[in-house]
Amino acid sequence: MSKPDARSLPHLSLRIDLDAEERIGPGKIQLLEHIRDFGSISAAGRAMDMSYKRAWDLVEEINRICGHAAVARQTGGKNGGGAKLTPFGASLVARYRKIERDAARAVRKELQALRTDIGRSRKA
């Protein structure tokens, strides 16, 4: 990911609080996307600089708070094990990314104004 330049907009980071204790945010969604892309919980964790245990704990948390399995593990064998998103997991990622895009579009003008205001205060 490239470093933003001075003219890039601040960006919106979205966290969905399902209740006071349970939330889905950019980290969990990114983990699911890496599992989808790599076919492995351990590879997804490595891509995010986290241990397999931490990645697996997050997967279990996602499954628990959603009440549906988002990831299905495939046990080892001749070709080794792995993991893949369930249809629910794929839908969760797609829905989160759509909500994120829609929210960013809705606040774009305010983010532009914020960038302008910050630019003015830095020059003062």
Coordinates of C-alpha atoms in Angstrom, one line a residue:
M1 CA 0.0 0.0 0.0
S2 CA 1.4 3.4 -1.0
K3 CA 1.9 6.2 1.5
P4 CA -0.8 8.9 1.0
D5 CA 0.4 12.2 -0.4
A6 CA -0.4 15.6 1.1
R7 CA -3.5 15.9 -1.2
S8 CA -5.1 12.6 -0.5
L9 CA -8.3 12.6 1.5
P10 CA -8.5 11.4 5.0
H11 CA -10.3 8.0 4.8
L12 CA -13.1 6.5 6.7
S13 CA -12.5 3.4 8.8
L14 CA -15.7 1.5 9.5
R15 CA -16.4 -0.6 12.6
I16 CA -19.9 -2.1 13.0
D17 CA -20.8 -2.6 16.6
L18 CA -23.3 -5.5 16.7
D19 CA -23.7 -4.8 20.5
A20 CA -21.6 -3.4 23.3
E21 CA -19.1 -6.3 23.1
E22 CA -19.2 -7.6 19.6
R23 CA -18.0 -5.9 16.5
I24 CA -16.9 -6.4 12.9
G25 CA -14.3 -4.1 11.6
P26 CA -11.5 -3.7 9.0
G27 CA -9.1 -6.1 10.7
K28 CA -11.5 -9.0 10.8
I29 CA -12.7 -8.4 7.3
Q30 CA -9.1 -8.2 6.0
L31 CA -8.4 -11.5 7.8
L32 CA -11.3 -13.1 6.0
E33 CA -10.1 -11.7 2.7
H34 CA -6.7 -13.1 3.3
I35 CA -8.2 -16.5 4.1
R36 CA -10.2 -16.4 0.9
D37 CA -7.0 -15.4 -1.1
F38 CA -4.5 -17.8 0.5
G39 CA -6.8 -20.7 1.4
S40 CA -5.1 -20.9 4.8
I41 CA -5.7 -19.4 8.3
S42 CA -1.9 -19.5 9.1
A43 CA -1.0 -17.8 5.8
A44 CA -3.6 -15.2 6.4
G45 CA -2.2 -14.6 9.9
R46 CA 1.3 -14.3 8.5
A47 CA 0.2 -11.8 5.9
M48 CA -1.1 -9.7 8.8
D49 CA 1.9 -10.3 11.1
M50 CA -0.2 -12.3 13.6
S51 CA 0.2 -15.7 15.0
Y52 CA -1.9 -18.7 13.8
K53 CA -3.5 -18.8 17.3
R54 CA -4.5 -15.1 17.1
A55 CA -5.9 -15.6 13.6
W56 CA -7.8 -18.7 14.6
D57 CA -9.2 -16.9 17.7
L58 CA -10.5 -14.1 15.5
V59 CA -12.1 -16.6 13.1
E60 CA -13.8 -18.3 16.1
E61 CA -14.9 -14.9 17.4
I62 CA -16.4 -14.0 13.9
N63 CA -18.2 -17.3 13.7
R64 CA -19.5 -16.9 17.3
I65 CA -20.8 -13.3 17.0
C66 CA -22.4 -13.9 13.6
G67 CA -24.0 -17.1 14.6
H68 CA -22.8 -18.6 11.3
A69 CA -19.5 -20.1 10.3
A70 CA -17.7 -17.6 8.1
V71 CA -14.7 -20.0 7.6
A72 CA -14.6 -23.7 7.0
R73 CA -11.4 -25.6 7.9
Q74 CA -10.3 -28.4 5.7
T75 CA -8.4 -31.1 7.5
G76 CA -4.9 -32.2 6.4
G77 CA -4.2 -35.1 4.3
K78 CA -2.3 -35.9 1.1
N79 CA -2.5 -32.2 0.0
G80 CA -2.5 -30.7 3.5
G81 CA -5.2 -28.8 5.2
G82 CA -6.5 -25.3 4.6
A83 CA -9.5 -23.1 5.0
K84 CA -12.0 -21.3 2.9
L85 CA -14.8 -18.9 3.3
T86 CA -18.3 -20.3 3.6
P87 CA -21.0 -18.7 1.5
F88 CA -21.9 -16.7 4.6
G89 CA -18.3 -15.6 5.0
A90 CA -18.1 -14.4 1.4
S91 CA -21.4 -12.6 1.8
L92 CA -20.2 -10.9 5.1
V93 CA -17.0 -9.6 3.3
A94 CA -19.0 -8.3 0.3
R95 CA -21.7 -6.7 2.5
Y96 CA -19.1 -5.0 4.8
R97 CA -17.1 -3.7 1.7
K98 CA -20.4 -2.3 0.2
I99 CA -21.3 -0.6 3.4
E100 CA -17.8 0.8 3.6
R101 CA -18.0 2.2 0.0
D102 CA -21.4 3.6 0.5
A103 CA -20.4 5.3 3.8
A104 CA -17.2 6.8 2.2
R105 CA -19.2 8.1 -0.8
A106 CA -21.7 9.7 1.7
V107 CA -19.0 11.6 3.6
R108 CA -16.7 12.5 0.7
K109 CA -17.5 16.2 0.8
E110 CA -17.0 16.4 4.5
L111 CA -13.6 14.6 4.2
Q112 CA -12.6 17.1 1.5
A113 CA -13.6 19.9 3.9
L114 CA -11.7 18.3 6.7
R115 CA -8.5 18.1 4.6
T116 CA -8.8 21.7 3.7
D117 CA -9.3 22.8 7.3
I118 CA -6.4 20.7 8.4
G119 CA -4.2 22.2 5.7
R120 CA -5.1 25.7 6.8
S121 CA -4.3 25.0 10.4
R122 CA -0.9 23.5 9.6
K123 CA 0.0 26.6 7.6
A124 CA -1.0 28.9 10.4

